[in-house]
Amino acid sequence: MPRALILGGTGMLGRATALRLLAAGWRVTVTGRDPANMPSEVAAAGAEFVPANRADARRLRAALADGAELLVDCVCYTAADARLLLPLAEDADSTVLISSKAVYVDAHGNHPNSDVEPWYDGPIRETQATMAPSDIDHNSREGYGANKVAAEHVALDSGLPVSVLRPSLIHGVGAAFPREWVFVKRALDRRAVVLLARRGSGTVHPTAAANVAALIETVAHAPGARVLNIADPDVPSALDISRVIARHLGHDREEVLLDDSADPDLGLTPWDSTHPVVLDTSAAMELGYRPAGDYATTVAAEVDWLVDAVRNGDRAGIVPEAGDPRFSRFFDYAAEDRYLAGPRRRRDI
């Protein structure tokens, strides 16, 4: 029975990967700081939990004492993290490092976290230019992608069979930042109207955790040093996403598609973009990867997970709080109602 060790295995990506590998007959060990964070369904499926801080090299080494066919690092953010990973990767047949599409820059050096939105010339391939590596605060807008690049360089320069995966706007059960809440909450609040900026055309390619897990299983059987984009097989717009969630929850609502003359703070979503951000995943497909499902298929579990949390009291703190600064700008119902009560341009669909 092949063995997999997943660092940071209690989060969204670790959960999806563990469940997929367990279903395929793997023996799976996951690490995390607190056993209380171990997903019950992962434990029930037979995964072993080993308490280990990502920065504790001794504990990580102990977790891999028996070696593994697959090593997955879901929490590698810096070059220092990558350097801690390398001794473990030496004892694994195939290693996966989770990076991000945040590393990509356009022809003017703009990236997804820039003040100026990037404008990529078509779907982004793995050969697209990236940010310069840096060790500034990886939690900052400028530092996140730059540190991921630095981590990638350490891993790929090692000569070890490390597959670097670059996902975009990951969704799934266990999400720390569940973007779909923007539309799930509206459905639960029975909002009669949904307003969408830029006529709902914003397009930033989403990636299901289940699809990341499918690619991880693929590279487990094909070790190598490479970079692979990973995203859903379809590219829904903000309008498409709103409709998928409304349909899943039976939310009958009117759509008001705002043009550029409307208040720029109205109708915002996490998928807003002036120019489409789309990942080319042909390299993964050529390796043998096949998606677990499209956006509508894979997002359903996350939507149900959020709804269940609300209906069951959310003792685990899954649902974003009302004052969460990452979400508060999406829920200015008072401003929406004022706009709807006054003269407005609208298109009914």
PDB file of N, CA, C and O in Angstrom, residues 12 168-173 175 177-187 204 206-208 232 236 241-242 244-246 249 270-271 295 298-300 302-307 320 327 330-331:
ATOM      1  N   MET A  12      -8.140  22.937   3.671  1.00  0.00           N
ATOM      2  CA  MET A  12      -8.985  22.620   2.523  1.00  0.00           C
ATOM      3  C   MET A  12      -8.289  21.691   1.530  1.00  0.00           C
ATOM      4  O   MET A  12      -8.862  20.660   1.130  1.00  0.00           O
ATOM      5  N   SER A 168      -5.651  28.698  -8.762  1.00  0.00           N
ATOM      6  CA  SER A 168      -6.216  30.055  -8.782  1.00  0.00           C
ATOM      7  C   SER A 168      -7.542  30.057  -8.042  1.00  0.00           C
ATOM      8  O   SER A 168      -8.439  29.275  -8.363  1.00  0.00           O
ATOM      9  N   LEU A 169      -7.695  30.934  -7.043  1.00  0.00           N
ATOM     10  CA  LEU A 169      -8.945  31.090  -6.293  1.00  0.00           C
ATOM     11  C   LEU A 169      -9.557  29.736  -5.938  1.00  0.00           C
ATOM     12  O   LEU A 169     -10.585  29.327  -6.464  1.00  0.00           O
ATOM     13  N   ILE A 170      -8.918  29.049  -5.000  1.00  0.00           N
ATOM     14  CA  ILE A 170      -9.327  27.689  -4.643  1.00  0.00           C
ATOM     15  C   ILE A 170     -10.649  27.708  -3.875  1.00  0.00           C
ATOM     16  O   ILE A 170     -10.873  28.557  -3.014  1.00  0.00           O
ATOM     17  N   HIS A 171     -11.513  26.765  -4.195  1.00  0.00           N
ATOM     18  CA  HIS A 171     -12.772  26.614  -3.471  1.00  0.00           C
ATOM     19  C   HIS A 171     -12.941  25.165  -3.033  1.00  0.00           C
ATOM     20  O   HIS A 171     -12.424  24.250  -3.670  1.00  0.00           O
ATOM     21  N   GLY A 172     -13.656  24.989  -1.914  1.00  0.00           N
ATOM     22  CA  GLY A 172     -13.897  23.639  -1.425  1.00  0.00           C
ATOM     23  C   GLY A 172     -14.243  23.635   0.048  1.00  0.00           C
ATOM     24  O   GLY A 172     -14.151  24.651   0.741  1.00  0.00           O
ATOM     25  N   VAL A 173     -14.658  22.485   0.527  1.00  0.00           N
ATOM     26  CA  VAL A 173     -14.959  22.314   1.951  1.00  0.00           C
ATOM     27  C   VAL A 173     -13.695  22.574   2.754  1.00  0.00           C
ATOM     28  O   VAL A 173     -12.616  22.081   2.423  1.00  0.00           O
ATOM     29  N   ALA A 175     -12.556  25.731   3.324  1.00  0.00           N
ATOM     30  CA  ALA A 175     -11.940  26.982   2.881  1.00  0.00           C
ATOM     31  C   ALA A 175     -11.852  27.975   4.035  1.00  0.00           C
ATOM     32  O   ALA A 175     -12.835  28.222   4.734  1.00  0.00           O
ATOM     33  N   PHE A 177     -11.141  31.085   3.419  1.00  0.00           N
ATOM     34  CA  PHE A 177     -11.722  32.272   2.796  1.00  0.00           C
ATOM     35  C   PHE A 177     -12.742  31.796   1.758  1.00  0.00           C
ATOM     36  O   PHE A 177     -12.456  31.740   0.562  1.00  0.00           O
ATOM     37  N   PRO A 178     -13.949  31.427   2.211  1.00  0.00           N
ATOM     38  CA  PRO A 178     -14.952  30.862   1.306  1.00  0.00           C
ATOM     39  C   PRO A 178     -15.620  31.943   0.456  1.00  0.00           C
ATOM     40  O   PRO A 178     -16.644  32.518   0.821  1.00  0.00           O
ATOM     41  N   ARG A 179     -15.048  32.227  -0.688  1.00  0.00           N
ATOM     42  CA  ARG A 179     -15.545  33.307  -1.549  1.00  0.00           C
ATOM     43  C   ARG A 179     -17.020  33.137  -1.910  1.00  0.00           C
ATOM     44  O   ARG A 179     -17.751  34.113  -2.080  1.00  0.00           O
ATOM     45  N   GLU A 180     -17.455  31.906  -2.031  1.00  0.00           N
ATOM     46  CA  GLU A 180     -18.842  31.639  -2.408  1.00  0.00           C
ATOM     47  C   GLU A 180     -19.835  32.155  -1.378  1.00  0.00           C
ATOM     48  O   GLU A 180     -21.028  32.298  -1.681  1.00  0.00           O
ATOM     49  N   TRP A 181     -19.373  32.489  -0.190  1.00  0.00           N
ATOM     50  CA  TRP A 181     -20.238  33.047   0.840  1.00  0.00           C
ATOM     51  C   TRP A 181     -20.939  34.320   0.351  1.00  0.00           C
ATOM     52  O   TRP A 181     -22.038  34.649   0.793  1.00  0.00           O
ATOM     53  N   VAL A 182     -20.304  35.039  -0.575  1.00  0.00           N
ATOM     54  CA  VAL A 182     -20.891  36.263  -1.125  1.00  0.00           C
ATOM     55  C   VAL A 182     -22.287  35.997  -1.693  1.00  0.00           C
ATOM     56  O   VAL A 182     -23.204  36.817  -1.543  1.00  0.00           O
ATOM     57  N   PHE A 183     -22.479  34.841  -2.311  1.00  0.00           N
ATOM     58  CA  PHE A 183     -23.781  34.504  -2.885  1.00  0.00           C
ATOM     59  C   PHE A 183     -24.583  33.561  -1.989  1.00  0.00           C
ATOM     60  O   PHE A 183     -25.814  33.599  -2.001  1.00  0.00           O
ATOM     61  N   VAL A 184     -23.909  32.737  -1.200  1.00  0.00           N
ATOM     62  CA  VAL A 184     -24.626  31.855  -0.273  1.00  0.00           C
ATOM     63  C   VAL A 184     -25.385  32.683   0.761  1.00  0.00           C
ATOM     64  O   VAL A 184     -26.558  32.422   1.051  1.00  0.00           O
ATOM     65  N   LYS A 185     -24.731  33.700   1.311  1.00  0.00           N
ATOM     66  CA  LYS A 185     -25.399  34.539   2.315  1.00  0.00           C
ATOM     67  C   LYS A 185     -26.615  35.233   1.717  1.00  0.00           C
ATOM     68  O   LYS A 185     -27.661  35.336   2.368  1.00  0.00           O
ATOM     69  N   ARG A 186     -26.488  35.711   0.492  1.00  0.00           N
ATOM     70  CA  ARG A 186     -27.633  36.372  -0.141  1.00  0.00           C
ATOM     71  C   ARG A 186     -28.809  35.397  -0.297  1.00  0.00           C
ATOM     72  O   ARG A 186     -29.965  35.783  -0.156  1.00  0.00           O
ATOM     73  N   ALA A 187     -28.500  34.153  -0.610  1.00  0.00           N
ATOM     74  CA  ALA A 187     -29.561  33.156  -0.737  1.00  0.00           C
ATOM     75  C   ALA A 187     -30.215  32.896   0.622  1.00  0.00           C
ATOM     76  O   ALA A 187     -31.446  32.830   0.728  1.00  0.00           O
ATOM     77  N   VAL A 204     -12.152  35.452 -13.001  1.00  0.00           N
ATOM     78  CA  VAL A 204     -10.880  34.985 -12.461  1.00  0.00           C
ATOM     79  C   VAL A 204     -11.041  33.485 -12.244  1.00  0.00           C
ATOM     80  O   VAL A 204     -11.870  33.050 -11.457  1.00  0.00           O
ATOM     81  N   PRO A 206     -11.504  29.899 -11.269  1.00  0.00           N
ATOM     82  CA  PRO A 206     -11.511  29.200  -9.984  1.00  0.00           C
ATOM     83  C   PRO A 206     -10.869  27.818 -10.080  1.00  0.00           C
ATOM     84  O   PRO A 206     -10.741  27.250 -11.177  1.00  0.00           O
ATOM     85  N   THR A 207     -10.461  27.294  -8.931  1.00  0.00           N
ATOM     86  CA  THR A 207      -9.850  25.967  -8.863  1.00  0.00           C
ATOM     87  C   THR A 207     -10.471  25.193  -7.714  1.00  0.00           C
ATOM     88  O   THR A 207     -10.369  25.609  -6.555  1.00  0.00           O
ATOM     89  N   ALA A 208     -11.089  24.079  -8.007  1.00  0.00           N
ATOM     90  CA  ALA A 208     -11.652  23.228  -6.955  1.00  0.00           C
ATOM     91  C   ALA A 208     -10.535  22.486  -6.232  1.00  0.00           C
ATOM     92  O   ALA A 208      -9.607  21.965  -6.868  1.00  0.00           O
ATOM     93  N   ASP A 232     -10.199  24.799 -12.731  1.00  0.00           N
ATOM     94  CA  ASP A 232     -11.374  24.053 -13.163  1.00  0.00           C
ATOM     95  C   ASP A 232     -11.430  23.994 -14.688  1.00  0.00           C
ATOM     96  O   ASP A 232     -10.899  24.874 -15.366  1.00  0.00           O
ATOM     97  N   PRO A 236     -16.035  30.119 -15.347  1.00  0.00           N
ATOM     98  CA  PRO A 236     -17.262  30.886 -15.119  1.00  0.00           C
ATOM     99  C   PRO A 236     -16.984  32.337 -14.767  1.00  0.00           C
ATOM    100  O   PRO A 236     -15.983  32.648 -14.112  1.00  0.00           O
ATOM    101  N   ILE A 241     -21.188  32.241 -11.740  1.00  0.00           N
ATOM    102  CA  ILE A 241     -21.037  31.717 -10.381  1.00  0.00           C
ATOM    103  C   ILE A 241     -22.268  32.028  -9.548  1.00  0.00           C
ATOM    104  O   ILE A 241     -22.775  31.180  -8.804  1.00  0.00           O
ATOM    105  N   SER A 242     -22.784  33.257  -9.674  1.00  0.00           N
ATOM    106  CA  SER A 242     -23.988  33.621  -8.920  1.00  0.00           C
ATOM    107  C   SER A 242     -25.153  32.722  -9.297  1.00  0.00           C
ATOM    108  O   SER A 242     -25.955  32.319  -8.446  1.00  0.00           O
ATOM    109  N   VAL A 244     -24.960  29.587 -10.573  1.00  0.00           N
ATOM    110  CA  VAL A 244     -24.709  28.220 -10.104  1.00  0.00           C
ATOM    111  C   VAL A 244     -25.152  28.069  -8.658  1.00  0.00           C
ATOM    112  O   VAL A 244     -25.838  27.108  -8.285  1.00  0.00           O
ATOM    113  N   ILE A 245     -24.776  29.026  -7.807  1.00  0.00           N
ATOM    114  CA  ILE A 245     -25.108  28.938  -6.389  1.00  0.00           C
ATOM    115  C   ILE A 245     -26.596  29.164  -6.161  1.00  0.00           C
ATOM    116  O   ILE A 245     -27.223  28.459  -5.359  1.00  0.00           O
ATOM    117  N   ALA A 246     -27.181  30.128  -6.867  1.00  0.00           N
ATOM    118  CA  ALA A 246     -28.622  30.365  -6.734  1.00  0.00           C
ATOM    119  C   ALA A 246     -29.415  29.124  -7.149  1.00  0.00           C
ATOM    120  O   ALA A 246     -30.383  28.730  -6.471  1.00  0.00           O
ATOM    121  N   LEU A 249     -29.195  26.369  -4.499  1.00  0.00           N
ATOM    122  CA  LEU A 249     -29.931  26.658  -3.266  1.00  0.00           C
ATOM    123  C   LEU A 249     -31.391  27.033  -3.517  1.00  0.00           C
ATOM    124  O   LEU A 249     -32.106  27.368  -2.569  1.00  0.00           O
ATOM    125  N   PRO A 270     -15.701  38.624  -5.302  1.00  0.00           N
ATOM    126  CA  PRO A 270     -14.272  38.245  -5.319  1.00  0.00           C
ATOM    127  C   PRO A 270     -13.743  37.898  -6.705  1.00  0.00           C
ATOM    128  O   PRO A 270     -12.539  37.721  -6.874  1.00  0.00           O
ATOM    129  N   TRP A 271     -14.638  37.789  -7.702  1.00  0.00           N
ATOM    130  CA  TRP A 271     -14.205  37.407  -9.048  1.00  0.00           C
ATOM    131  C   TRP A 271     -14.156  38.598  -9.997  1.00  0.00           C
ATOM    132  O   TRP A 271     -14.002  38.423 -11.202  1.00  0.00           O
ATOM    133  N   TYR A 295     -16.962  23.542 -12.369  1.00  0.00           N
ATOM    134  CA  TYR A 295     -17.212  24.408 -11.209  1.00  0.00           C
ATOM    135  C   TYR A 295     -18.517  24.051 -10.501  1.00  0.00           C
ATOM    136  O   TYR A 295     -18.546  23.872  -9.279  1.00  0.00           O
ATOM    137  N   THR A 298     -18.224  20.705  -8.532  1.00  0.00           N
ATOM    138  CA  THR A 298     -17.315  20.660  -7.385  1.00  0.00           C
ATOM    139  C   THR A 298     -17.652  21.670  -6.299  1.00  0.00           C
ATOM    140  O   THR A 298     -17.294  21.461  -5.131  1.00  0.00           O
ATOM    141  N   VAL A 299     -18.325  22.765  -6.641  1.00  0.00           N
ATOM    142  CA  VAL A 299     -18.602  23.787  -5.632  1.00  0.00           C
ATOM    143  C   VAL A 299     -19.770  23.404  -4.730  1.00  0.00           C
ATOM    144  O   VAL A 299     -19.938  23.971  -3.641  1.00  0.00           O
ATOM    145  N   ALA A 300     -20.589  22.449  -5.153  1.00  0.00           N
ATOM    146  CA  ALA A 300     -21.800  22.105  -4.399  1.00  0.00           C
ATOM    147  C   ALA A 300     -21.491  21.705  -2.962  1.00  0.00           C
ATOM    148  O   ALA A 300     -22.207  22.098  -2.031  1.00  0.00           O
ATOM    149  N   GLU A 302     -19.010  22.632  -1.024  1.00  0.00           N
ATOM    150  CA  GLU A 302     -18.669  23.802  -0.209  1.00  0.00           C
ATOM    151  C   GLU A 302     -19.912  24.608   0.145  1.00  0.00           C
ATOM    152  O   GLU A 302     -20.069  25.064   1.280  1.00  0.00           O
ATOM    153  N   VAL A 303     -20.800  24.792  -0.826  1.00  0.00           N
ATOM    154  CA  VAL A 303     -22.037  25.538  -0.571  1.00  0.00           C
ATOM    155  C   VAL A 303     -22.849  24.845   0.524  1.00  0.00           C
ATOM    156  O   VAL A 303     -23.328  25.494   1.463  1.00  0.00           O
ATOM    157  N   ASP A 304     -22.994  23.532   0.435  1.00  0.00           N
ATOM    158  CA  ASP A 304     -23.745  22.784   1.450  1.00  0.00           C
ATOM    159  C   ASP A 304     -23.060  22.866   2.812  1.00  0.00           C
ATOM    160  O   ASP A 304     -23.734  22.958   3.852  1.00  0.00           O
ATOM    161  N   TRP A 305     -21.742  22.846   2.821  1.00  0.00           N
ATOM    162  CA  TRP A 305     -20.962  22.948   4.062  1.00  0.00           C
ATOM    163  C   TRP A 305     -21.223  24.297   4.747  1.00  0.00           C
ATOM    164  O   TRP A 305     -21.415  24.350   5.974  1.00  0.00           O
ATOM    165  N   LEU A 306     -21.273  25.376   3.973  1.00  0.00           N
ATOM    166  CA  LEU A 306     -21.554  26.694   4.533  1.00  0.00           C
ATOM    167  C   LEU A 306     -22.985  26.769   5.070  1.00  0.00           C
ATOM    168  O   LEU A 306     -23.227  27.288   6.168  1.00  0.00           O
ATOM    169  N   VAL A 307     -23.927  26.263   4.306  1.00  0.00           N
ATOM    170  CA  VAL A 307     -25.332  26.294   4.730  1.00  0.00           C
ATOM    171  C   VAL A 307     -25.518  25.470   5.996  1.00  0.00           C
ATOM    172  O   VAL A 307     -26.203  25.897   6.941  1.00  0.00           O
ATOM    173  N   PRO A 320     -17.822  33.402   7.751  1.00  0.00           N
ATOM    174  CA  PRO A 320     -17.201  34.704   8.043  1.00  0.00           C
ATOM    175  C   PRO A 320     -18.104  35.555   8.939  1.00  0.00           C
ATOM    176  O   PRO A 320     -19.322  35.589   8.762  1.00  0.00           O
ATOM    177  N   PHE A 327     -14.880  40.528   3.812  1.00  0.00           N
ATOM    178  CA  PHE A 327     -16.207  40.314   3.242  1.00  0.00           C
ATOM    179  C   PHE A 327     -17.159  41.496   3.395  1.00  0.00           C
ATOM    180  O   PHE A 327     -18.138  41.590   2.652  1.00  0.00           O
ATOM    181  N   PHE A 330     -18.695  43.430   0.536  1.00  0.00           N
ATOM    182  CA  PHE A 330     -19.607  42.752  -0.383  1.00  0.00           C
ATOM    183  C   PHE A 330     -21.063  42.769   0.094  1.00  0.00           C
ATOM    184  O   PHE A 330     -21.956  42.357  -0.646  1.00  0.00           O
ATOM    185  N   PHE A 331     -21.289  43.224   1.334  1.00  0.00           N
ATOM    186  CA  PHE A 331     -22.624  43.092   1.922  1.00  0.00           C
ATOM    187  C   PHE A 331     -23.208  44.410   2.413  1.00  0.00           C
ATOM    188  O   PHE A 331     -23.834  44.458   3.471  1.00  0.00           O
TER     189      PHE A 331
END
